Amino acid sequence: MQMQTDFLEEARRQAEICNACRYCEGYCSVFPALHAERAFSDGDLTQLANLCHNCRGCYYACQYTAPHEFDLNLPQALANVRQDSWEELAFPRAAGKAFQKNGVLIAIAAVIGFALLFWAARALSSAGGEGFYAVLSHNAMVAIFLPAFLFPLFSIAVSLRRYWRHIGAGPFRPAHLFEAFRQAANMKDLKGGHGDGCNFEDEDRFTHARRAVHQAIMYGFLLCFASTSVATVMHYVFDMPAPYGLLSLPKLLGVSGGLLLVVGCIEMIRLKLRSDRSLGATAAFGGEVAFVGLLGFVGFSGLALYALGQTTVMPTLLAIHLGAVLAFFLLTPFTKMAHGFYRLTALTAEAGRKG
Amino acid sequence: MTSPDIAIIGGGNAALCAAITAAEAGARVLILETAPKSYRGGNSRHTRNFRCMHHGPLGPLVDSYTEEEYLADLMKVTGGKTDEGLARLAIRTSEECLPWMEEHGVRFQPSLSGTLSLARTNAFFLGGGKSLVNAYYRTAEKLGVQVEYEAAVTHLELDEDRVTRIDYTQNGQTHTIAPKSVVVASGGFQADTDWLARAWGPAAKNFLIRGTPYNRGVVLADLLDQGIEQVGDPTQCHAVAIDGRAPKFDGGIVTRLDCVPFSIVVNKDAQRFYDEGEDVWPKRYAIWGRLVAAQPDQVGYVIIDAKSLELFMPSVFPPIKADTLEELADKMGLPADALVQTVSEFNDACGDTSNFHPTELDGVTTTGLTPAKTNWARPITEPPFYGYSLRTGVTFTYLGLKVDEHAQCSIGNRPVTNLWAAGETMAGSILGQGYLAGFGMTIGTVFGRIAGKEAAAHANAN
Ligand SMILES: Cc1cc2nc3c(=O)[nH]c(=O)nc-3n(C[C@H](O)[C@H](O)[C@H](O)COP(=O)(O)OP(=O)(O)OC[C@H]3O[C@@H](n4cnc5c(N)ncnc54)[C@H](O)[C@@H]3O)c2cc1C
Ligand code: SF4
Ligand code: SF4
């Protein structure tokens, strides 16, 4: 693996300063891990970078930020290493390189997704189906989405395995994964070491906005996912194919999830636009915003489909929604979406180190 | 500009505590900070903890730390040169400061790794002093305190026992205001190396200043020249030995070196000059500033070998490394023959090292060597060898304004009716010499709050 040495060198330089200072020890998981080392290998730095959630607390607290000659900007240094690690560890790597930083390519992928679904709808439309399945037969949907779902999972699994090796983590233990899930579920670190939140929107003012927005997106996404899963079970196990009524479980889950997702994504983009870009991986800003936009659009088009499913625009909407979903799934390993997986892995490895 | 009720000179901990207290008492407060916003907060931005009395667990502090124990600790480091009345006031009030600080935005954390010995006595700021300063600025601004950055106070006009006018410059322009009350919280004078050199001799030009370059004692000199009561003398300062490669100003905590107890320290002639193992490092690091200052060119060199490298906290600059002592001497600009001889004499004087214990006084000593090394004396034999250069790093100066228990300044035998001082600039009123870790922030917080309260009472009554 060939990570960018200038990013690693810069992160190493700063980590060594932090190791002599330690003032930020209580902010997040990065510092206890950092202070446990005396020298930092590339793998150590990659692990630290993936433990960092870019809350910026340590930037505003730091007495050594520019114009001081030590020029500390740990959130940026770690963001660059983190971003680079996601690109380098991606499988296939070229896809990571292409999409992580490139908002335009993400948009193009989404458009290709739409086009594919329009074509599929036209070519594979079914005669007998009801509702959505009249537009695209159930089997055609499965034929498109099963691989589109399995491939990203496989790709991410390969990447995480690479990650685990690169950071030199010990044997995998489910208990450590459990601990990581526990931390991630309530986004402990996003509260900051003191429970006041992040410094994301207004210099050194601590706010909970970023945590709230993350929670909305994560739970919104999980609800939508649950909706699809419940529908799948109903379809196959109970022989109850779609469409479902408004008070059915898939719709309740899907509508609430969709709303959370849309609101969360809009607020996330607003937050990102307000934030100081020089404290993140500047080069990846466009890619991140485009990805959040795509995710929000998945939610939005899904809601539109719920609302207008009985009208004549339904087939168009369905193609757009499914196209967006398809692009989203396929891009998952190569966009910001991957961060959740890496973060969970980093927390698991850290739980393992602490024993 | 219309004059505020209260002008506060300085933008560090003491100034902010005064400003917040005065604003909460209803006064219109103006902070004049000479630094730009990015460097606001003086030396306070470099701190990490404050020392706090407490009966029973309090915030991050465990057990208890009584007034008598605190005072005894203080007396020990100052050799009794302490104003007991003001010291007791600071100590007693420190307990209510901790919750006050939390209410005003400061967050604490458990002791940092490597400082566990302080878990009972010192409360550490989450994110360090700059995060404390940031929180106080937020709080002050919410209370309507006006802050002017790059506003350098040059003169306070005195009419008998009253300050009538403050002059300051900002963006090349001179401004004059006439507040009802004035609080001086502008620190010591250590960043003015000419002044240091006048007091210390030319050697002081080689000192490094650990904290802000903005504490140049302009206001202090102005007031002392006009006969405001003084305390301490300009030769007293707190100085420690830090990495010789540290920047001239603002190097802060990361330039400290904790390796002296495991080393030998030589001067530029490669001669040892003091017992490196006299006591555990936290108790000795403050004397090494003066020891190094007394050496030719005010520089020292720490020499260790491979077996000691991991026994101390890493510092910001990597050590100089060499496979032989000759090579090390060469890289550090020391006379090689002399260094080899000093090390071999030292090694020969080392005895049984089986009781070596890095974290306590182990009594592993040299015999027949002058100066002796009385603890942790292990021969320096195992390559690679490592070296650091040492210079004197000044933390703060003691010369200051004499205040009473109301933080009020005086002239002749009477108080100046509208002038108070807080923080480093009056710390000499309490400490005659020596220093106790975390007491600087205690003094600033306690007397900053007192000064703010008194200044507001005066302004509100007039
Ligand atoms: C590296 C380092 C670490 C330290 N760590 C600790 C610690 O952990 N705990 C502890 O208790 N103490 C510590 N100290 C000591 C501590 O910093 C001081 O005791 C304390 O900060 C003093 O606060 P202050 O508000 O009086 O002064 P400062 O915080 O220095 O503030 C002085 C202010 O006055 C301003 N100023 C100066 N001249 C003018 C002028 N002419 N016009 C306008 N403004 C002016 C300066 O810009 C500055 O904002 C440390 C000191 C250093 C250098
Ligand atoms: S970010 Fe700055 S203040 Fe925080 S630990 Fe690192 S050097 Fe210290
Ligand atoms: S930005 Fe936040 S999460 Fe990242 S290292 Fe700094 S304090 Fe920790």
CSV table of C-alpha atoms in Angstrom, one decimal, chain A:
chain,number,residue,atom,x,y,z
A,1,MET,CA,0.0,0.0,0.0
A,2,GLN,CA,1.3,3.4,-1.0
A,3,MET,CA,0.0,6.1,1.2
A,4,GLN,CA,1.0,9.7,0.6
A,5,THR,CA,4.2,10.2,2.5
A,6,ASP,CA,3.8,14.0,2.8
A,7,PHE,CA,0.5,13.5,4.7
A,8,LEU,CA,2.0,10.8,6.9
A,9,GLU,CA,5.1,12.9,7.6
A,10,GLU,CA,3.0,15.9,8.6
A,11,ALA,CA,0.7,13.8,10.8
A,12,ARG,CA,3.8,12.3,12.4
A,13,ARG,CA,5.3,15.7,13.1
A,14,GLN,CA,2.2,16.9,14.8
A,15,ALA,CA,1.6,13.7,16.7
A,16,GLU,CA,5.0,14.0,18.2
A,17,ILE,CA,4.2,17.5,19.4
A,18,CYS,CA,0.9,16.4,20.9
A,19,ASN,CA,2.7,13.5,22.6
A,20,ALA,CA,4.9,16.0,24.4
A,21,CYS,CA,2.0,18.2,25.3
A,22,ARG,CA,-1.0,16.0,26.1
A,23,TYR,CA,-3.4,18.9,27.0
A,24,CYS,CA,-6.1,17.4,24.8
A,25,GLU,CA,-6.0,14.0,26.3
A,26,GLY,CA,-9.7,14.1,27.4
A,27,TYR,CA,-11.3,15.1,24.1
A,28,CYS,CA,-11.5,11.9,22.2
A,29,SER,CA,-10.2,8.4,21.6
A,30,VAL,CA,-7.3,9.7,19.5
A,31,PHE,CA,-5.2,11.1,22.4
A,32,PRO,CA,-5.1,8.1,24.7
A,33,ALA,CA,-4.1,6.0,21.7
A,34,LEU,CA,-1.5,8.5,20.7
A,35,HIS,CA,0.0,8.8,24.2
A,36,ALA,CA,0.5,5.1,24.4
A,37,GLU,CA,3.2,5.2,21.7
A,38,ARG,CA,6.6,6.9,21.5
A,39,ALA,CA,7.1,6.6,17.8
A,40,PHE,CA,4.5,6.4,15.1
A,41,SER,CA,4.5,3.9,12.2
A,42,ASP,CA,2.4,4.6,9.1
A,43,GLY,CA,-0.1,2.0,10.5
A,44,ASP,CA,-0.3,3.8,13.8
A,45,LEU,CA,-1.0,7.1,12.1
A,46,THR,CA,-3.7,5.5,9.9
A,47,GLN,CA,-5.4,4.1,13.0
A,48,LEU,CA,-5.2,7.5,14.8
A,49,ALA,CA,-6.6,9.2,11.7
A,50,ASN,CA,-9.6,6.8,11.7
A,51,LEU,CA,-10.2,7.3,15.4
A,52,CYS,CA,-10.5,11.1,14.8
A,53,HIS,CA,-14.0,12.3,14.0
A,54,ASN,CA,-12.9,15.8,13.1
A,55,CYS,CA,-14.7,17.6,16.0
A,56,ARG,CA,-11.9,20.2,15.9
A,57,GLY,CA,-11.9,20.6,19.7
A,58,CYS,CA,-8.1,20.0,19.7
A,59,TYR,CA,-7.6,22.7,17.1
A,60,TYR,CA,-9.3,25.5,18.9
A,61,ALA,CA,-7.7,24.4,22.2
A,62,CYS,CA,-4.2,24.3,20.8
A,63,GLN,CA,-1.7,27.0,21.8
A,64,TYR,CA,0.5,26.0,18.8
A,65,THR,CA,-1.8,26.7,15.8
A,66,ALA,CA,-0.6,29.1,13.1
A,67,PRO,CA,0.8,31.7,13.2
A,68,HIS,CA,2.9,29.8,15.8
A,69,GLU,CA,5.8,28.2,14.1
A,70,PHE,CA,4.7,24.7,15.3
A,71,ASP,CA,1.7,25.2,13.0
A,72,LEU,CA,-0.6,22.6,14.6
A,73,ASN,CA,-3.7,21.6,12.8
A,74,LEU,CA,-4.3,18.1,13.9
A,75,PRO,CA,-7.8,17.8,12.6
A,76,GLN,CA,-6.6,18.6,9.1
A,77,ALA,CA,-3.4,16.4,9.3
A,78,LEU,CA,-5.5,13.4,10.5
A,79,ALA,CA,-8.3,14.1,7.9
A,80,ASN,CA,-5.7,14.0,5.1
A,81,VAL,CA,-4.3,10.7,6.3
A,82,ARG,CA,-7.8,9.3,6.8
A,83,GLN,CA,-9.0,10.4,3.4
A,84,ASP,CA,-5.9,9.0,1.8
A,85,SER,CA,-6.2,5.7,3.7
A,86,TRP,CA,-9.8,5.2,2.4
A,87,GLU,CA,-8.6,5.8,-1.1
A,88,GLU,CA,-5.6,3.5,-0.8
A,89,LEU,CA,-7.5,0.7,1.0
A,90,ALA,CA,-10.5,0.7,-1.4
A,91,PHE,CA,-11.2,-2.4,-3.4
A,92,PRO,CA,-10.8,-1.8,-6.3
A,93,ARG,CA,-8.4,1.0,-5.5
A,94,ALA,CA,-9.0,2.9,-8.7
A,95,ALA,CA,-12.7,3.4,-7.7
A,96,GLY,CA,-11.6,4.8,-4.3
A,97,LYS,CA,-9.2,7.2,-6.0
A,98,ALA,CA,-11.9,8.2,-8.5
A,99,PHE,CA,-14.9,8.9,-6.3
A,100,GLN,CA,-13.7,9.9,-2.8
A,101,LYS,CA,-12.8,13.4,-3.7
A,102,ASN,CA,-14.9,13.9,-6.8
A,103,GLY,CA,-18.3,15.3,-6.4
A,104,VAL,CA,-18.9,15.6,-10.2
A,105,LEU,CA,-18.1,11.9,-10.7
A,106,ILE,CA,-20.6,11.0,-7.9
A,107,ALA,CA,-23.2,13.0,-9.7
A,108,ILE,CA,-22.4,11.3,-13.0
A,109,ALA,CA,-22.7,7.9,-11.3
A,110,ALA,CA,-26.1,8.9,-10.0
A,111,VAL,CA,-27.3,10.0,-13.5
A,112,ILE,CA,-26.0,6.7,-15.0
A,113,GLY,CA,-28.0,4.9,-12.2
A,114,PHE,CA,-31.1,6.8,-13.3
A,115,ALA,CA,-30.5,6.0,-17.0
A,116,LEU,CA,-29.9,2.3,-16.3
A,117,LEU,CA,-33.1,2.1,-14.4
A,118,PHE,CA,-35.1,3.9,-17.1
A,119,TRP,CA,-33.7,1.5,-19.6
A,120,ALA,CA,-34.4,-1.5,-17.4
A,121,ALA,CA,-38.0,-0.3,-16.8
A,122,ARG,CA,-38.5,-0.1,-20.5
A,123,ALA,CA,-36.7,-3.3,-21.5
A,124,LEU,CA,-37.8,-5.5,-18.5
A,125,SER,CA,-41.2,-4.1,-17.6
A,126,SER,CA,-43.5,-6.9,-16.5
A,127,ALA,CA,-46.9,-7.5,-17.7
A,128,GLY,CA,-48.6,-8.9,-14.7
A,129,GLY,CA,-47.1,-7.1,-11.7
A,130,GLU,CA,-48.9,-4.7,-9.4
A,131,GLY,CA,-47.8,-1.2,-8.2
A,132,PHE,CA,-44.0,-0.8,-8.5
A,133,TYR,CA,-43.7,-4.3,-9.9
A,134,ALA,CA,-45.8,-3.2,-12.9
A,135,VAL,CA,-42.9,-0.9,-13.8
A,136,LEU,CA,-40.1,-3.3,-13.0
A,137,SER,CA,-40.7,-6.9,-12.2
A,138,HIS,CA,-39.7,-8.2,-8.9
A,139,ASN,CA,-37.2,-10.5,-10.4
A,140,ALA,CA,-35.6,-7.8,-12.4
A,141,MET,CA,-35.3,-5.7,-9.3
A,142,VAL,CA,-33.6,-8.5,-7.5
A,143,ALA,CA,-31.4,-9.2,-10.5
A,144,ILE,CA,-30.2,-5.6,-10.4
A,145,PHE,CA,-30.1,-5.0,-6.6
A,146,LEU,CA,-28.8,-8.2,-5.2
A,147,PRO,CA,-25.4,-7.8,-6.9
A,148,ALA,CA,-25.5,-4.1,-6.2
A,149,PHE,CA,-25.9,-4.9,-2.6
A,150,LEU,CA,-23.5,-7.7,-2.3
A,151,PHE,CA,-20.6,-6.2,-4.2
A,152,PRO,CA,-20.2,-3.2,-1.9
A,153,LEU,CA,-20.3,-5.6,1.1
A,154,PHE,CA,-17.6,-7.7,-0.4
A,155,SER,CA,-15.5,-4.7,-1.3
A,156,ILE,CA,-15.8,-3.2,2.1
A,157,ALA,CA,-14.9,-6.5,3.7
A,158,VAL,CA,-11.7,-6.6,1.6
A,159,SER,CA,-10.8,-3.0,2.6
A,160,LEU,CA,-11.4,-3.6,6.3
A,161,ARG,CA,-9.2,-6.7,6.1
A,162,ARG,CA,-6.5,-4.6,4.5
A,163,TYR,CA,-7.0,-2.0,7.2
A,164,TRP,CA,-6.7,-4.4,10.0
A,165,ARG,CA,-3.4,-5.7,8.6
A,166,HIS,CA,-2.0,-2.2,7.9
A,167,ILE,CA,-2.5,-1.0,11.4
A,168,GLY,CA,-1.1,-4.2,12.8
A,169,ALA,CA,-4.1,-5.0,15.0
A,170,GLY,CA,-4.1,-8.2,17.0
A,171,PRO,CA,-6.6,-11.1,16.6
A,172,PHE,CA,-10.2,-10.1,16.1
A,173,ARG,CA,-12.5,-10.6,19.1
A,174,PRO,CA,-16.3,-10.2,18.9
A,175,ALA,CA,-16.3,-8.6,22.4
A,176,HIS,CA,-14.2,-5.7,21.0
A,177,LEU,CA,-16.6,-5.3,18.1
A,178,PHE,CA,-19.4,-5.1,20.7
A,179,GLU,CA,-17.6,-2.4,22.6
A,180,ALA,CA,-17.1,-0.5,19.4
A,181,PHE,CA,-20.8,-0.7,18.5
A,182,ARG,CA,-21.7,0.5,22.0
A,183,GLN,CA,-19.5,3.6,21.5
A,184,ALA,CA,-20.7,4.2,18.0
A,185,ALA,CA,-24.4,3.8,18.8
A,186,ASN,CA,-24.6,6.8,20.9
A,187,MET,CA,-21.8,8.6,19.1
A,188,LYS,CA,-20.0,9.0,22.4
A,189,ASP,CA,-17.0,10.9,20.9
A,190,LEU,CA,-19.2,13.4,19.1
A,191,LYS,CA,-20.3,14.7,22.4
A,192,GLY,CA,-16.7,15.8,23.0
A,193,GLY,CA,-14.8,14.8,26.1
A,194,HIS,CA,-17.1,17.0,28.2
A,195,GLY,CA,-20.4,16.4,26.6
A,196,ASP,CA,-20.7,19.8,25.1
A,197,GLY,CA,-20.3,18.7,21.5
A,198,CYS,CA,-18.1,19.8,18.6
A,199,ASN,CA,-16.4,23.0,17.4
A,200,PHE,CA,-17.8,22.7,13.9
A,201,GLU,CA,-20.0,25.7,13.0
A,202,ASP,CA,-18.8,28.7,14.9
A,203,GLU,CA,-15.1,28.6,15.8
A,204,ASP,CA,-14.5,27.6,19.4
A,205,ARG,CA,-18.2,27.5,20.4
A,206,PHE,CA,-19.2,23.9,21.3
A,207,THR,CA,-22.5,22.7,19.8
A,208,HIS,CA,-24.4,19.5,19.4
A,209,ALA,CA,-25.4,20.2,15.9
A,210,ARG,CA,-23.1,17.8,14.3
A,211,ARG,CA,-23.9,14.9,16.6
A,212,ALA,CA,-27.7,15.5,16.1
A,213,VAL,CA,-27.3,15.6,12.4
A,214,HIS,CA,-25.2,12.4,12.4
A,215,GLN,CA,-27.8,10.7,14.6
A,216,ALA,CA,-30.6,11.8,12.2
A,217,ILE,CA,-28.7,10.4,9.2
A,218,MET,CA,-27.6,7.2,10.8
A,219,TYR,CA,-31.0,6.3,12.3
A,220,GLY,CA,-32.8,7.6,9.2
A,221,PHE,CA,-30.7,5.4,7.0
A,222,LEU,CA,-31.2,2.4,9.4
A,223,LEU,CA,-34.9,2.9,9.4
A,224,CYS,CA,-35.1,3.0,5.6
A,225,PHE,CA,-32.9,-0.1,5.6
A,226,ALA,CA,-35.2,-1.8,8.1
A,227,SER,CA,-38.2,-0.8,6.0
A,228,THR,CA,-36.7,-2.6,2.9
A,229,SER,CA,-35.7,-5.6,5.0
A,230,VAL,CA,-39.1,-5.9,6.6
A,231,ALA,CA,-40.7,-5.7,3.1
A,232,THR,CA,-38.3,-8.4,1.9
A,233,VAL,CA,-39.3,-10.7,4.7
A,234,MET,CA,-43.0,-10.0,4.2
A,235,HIS,CA,-42.6,-10.7,0.5
A,236,TYR,CA,-40.7,-14.0,0.8
A,237,VAL,CA,-41.7,-15.4,4.2
A,238,PHE,CA,-45.3,-14.3,4.5
A,239,ASP,CA,-46.0,-14.0,0.8
A,240,MET,CA,-47.3,-10.5,1.2
A,241,PRO,CA,-45.9,-8.6,-1.8
A,242,ALA,CA,-45.9,-4.7,-2.1
A,243,PRO,CA,-47.6,-2.3,-2.3
A,244,TYR,CA,-48.3,-1.8,1.4
A,245,GLY,CA,-50.7,0.4,3.1
A,246,LEU,CA,-49.8,3.6,4.9
A,247,LEU,CA,-50.0,2.0,8.3
A,248,SER,CA,-48.0,-1.0,7.4
A,249,LEU,CA,-44.6,-1.6,9.0
A,250,PRO,CA,-42.5,-1.0,5.9
A,251,LYS,CA,-44.2,2.3,5.3
A,252,LEU,CA,-44.0,3.5,8.9
A,253,LEU,CA,-40.4,2.7,9.0
A,254,GLY,CA,-39.7,4.1,5.5
A,255,VAL,CA,-41.5,7.4,5.9
A,256,SER,CA,-40.0,8.2,9.3
A,257,GLY,CA,-36.6,7.1,8.1
A,258,GLY,CA,-36.8,9.0,4.9
A,259,LEU,CA,-37.8,12.2,6.7
A,260,LEU,CA,-34.9,11.9,9.2
A,261,LEU,CA,-32.5,11.2,6.3
A,262,VAL,CA,-33.6,14.2,4.3
A,263,VAL,CA,-33.5,16.6,7.2
A,264,GLY,CA,-30.3,15.2,8.4
A,265,CYS,CA,-28.6,15.5,5.0
A,266,ILE,CA,-29.8,19.0,4.4
A,267,GLU,CA,-28.5,20.1,7.8
A,268,MET,CA,-25.3,18.3,7.3
A,269,ILE,CA,-24.6,20.1,4.1
A,270,ARG,CA,-25.5,23.4,5.8
A,271,LEU,CA,-23.1,22.6,8.6
A,272,LYS,CA,-20.3,21.7,6.3
A,273,LEU,CA,-20.8,24.9,4.4
A,274,ARG,CA,-20.5,26.9,7.6
A,275,SER,CA,-17.5,25.0,8.8
A,276,ASP,CA,-13.9,26.1,8.3
A,277,ARG,CA,-12.7,23.9,5.4
A,278,SER,CA,-9.0,24.3,6.3
A,279,LEU,CA,-9.6,22.1,9.3
A,280,GLY,CA,-10.6,19.1,7.2
A,281,ALA,CA,-9.3,17.3,4.1
A,282,THR,CA,-9.8,20.3,1.8
A,283,ALA,CA,-9.5,18.3,-1.3
A,284,ALA,CA,-12.3,16.0,-0.4
A,285,PHE,CA,-14.9,18.7,0.4
A,286,GLY,CA,-16.7,18.4,-2.9
A,287,GLY,CA,-16.8,14.7,-2.8
A,288,GLU,CA,-18.2,14.7,0.7
A,289,VAL,CA,-20.9,17.2,0.0
A,290,ALA,CA,-21.9,15.4,-3.2
A,291,PHE,CA,-22.2,12.2,-1.3
A,292,VAL,CA,-24.4,13.7,1.4
A,293,GLY,CA,-26.5,15.2,-1.4
A,294,LEU,CA,-26.9,11.8,-3.0
A,295,LEU,CA,-27.8,10.2,0.3
A,296,GLY,CA,-30.4,12.9,0.9
A,297,PHE,CA,-31.7,12.5,-2.6
A,298,VAL,CA,-32.2,8.8,-2.0
A,299,GLY,CA,-34.4,9.7,1.0
A,300,PHE,CA,-36.2,12.5,-0.8
A,301,SER,CA,-37.0,10.5,-3.9
A,302,GLY,CA,-38.2,7.7,-1.7
A,303,LEU,CA,-40.6,10.0,0.1
A,304,ALA,CA,-41.8,11.4,-3.2
A,305,LEU,CA,-42.5,7.9,-4.3
A,306,TYR,CA,-44.6,7.3,-1.2
A,307,ALA,CA,-46.5,10.5,-1.7
A,308,LEU,CA,-47.1,10.2,-5.5
A,309,GLY,CA,-47.0,6.4,-5.8
A,310,GLN,CA,-50.6,6.3,-7.0
A,311,THR,CA,-50.2,8.9,-9.8
A,312,THR,CA,-48.9,8.8,-13.3
A,313,VAL,CA,-45.5,10.1,-12.4
A,314,MET,CA,-44.8,7.0,-10.4
A,315,PRO,CA,-42.8,5.1,-13.0
A,316,THR,CA,-40.5,8.1,-13.6
A,317,LEU,CA,-40.1,8.6,-9.8
A,318,LEU,CA,-39.4,4.9,-9.3
A,319,ALA,CA,-36.7,4.9,-11.9
A,320,ILE,CA,-35.1,8.0,-10.3
A,321,HIS,CA,-35.4,6.6,-6.8
A,322,LEU,CA,-34.0,3.2,-7.7
A,323,GLY,CA,-31.3,4.8,-9.8
A,324,ALA,CA,-30.2,6.9,-6.8
A,325,VAL,CA,-30.3,3.8,-4.6
A,326,LEU,CA,-28.3,1.9,-7.0
A,327,ALA,CA,-25.6,4.6,-7.3
A,328,PHE,CA,-25.6,5.0,-3.6
A,329,PHE,CA,-25.1,1.3,-2.9
A,330,LEU,CA,-22.4,0.9,-5.5
A,331,LEU,CA,-20.5,4.0,-4.4
A,332,THR,CA,-20.7,3.1,-0.7
A,333,PRO,CA,-17.2,1.7,-0.5
A,334,PHE,CA,-15.7,4.6,-2.4
A,335,THR,CA,-17.4,7.6,-0.7
A,336,LYS,CA,-17.7,9.2,2.7
A,337,MET,CA,-20.2,6.4,3.4
A,338,ALA,CA,-17.2,4.1,4.1
A,339,HIS,CA,-16.2,6.2,7.1
A,340,GLY,CA,-18.7,4.4,9.4
A,341,PHE,CA,-17.1,1.0,8.6
A,342,TYR,CA,-13.6,2.2,9.1
A,343,ARG,CA,-14.5,4.0,12.3
A,344,LEU,CA,-16.1,0.9,13.7
A,345,THR,CA,-13.1,-1.1,12.8
A,346,ALA,CA,-10.7,1.5,14.3
A,347,LEU,CA,-12.8,1.4,17.6
A,348,THR,CA,-12.7,-2.4,17.6
A,349,ALA,CA,-9.0,-2.4,17.1
A,350,GLU,CA,-8.5,0.1,19.9
A,351,ALA,CA,-10.7,-1.9,22.3
A,352,GLY,CA,-8.5,-4.8,21.4
A,353,ARG,CA,-5.3,-2.8,22.2
A,354,LYS,CA,-6.7,-1.8,25.6
A,355,GLY,CA,-7.4,-5.5,26.2
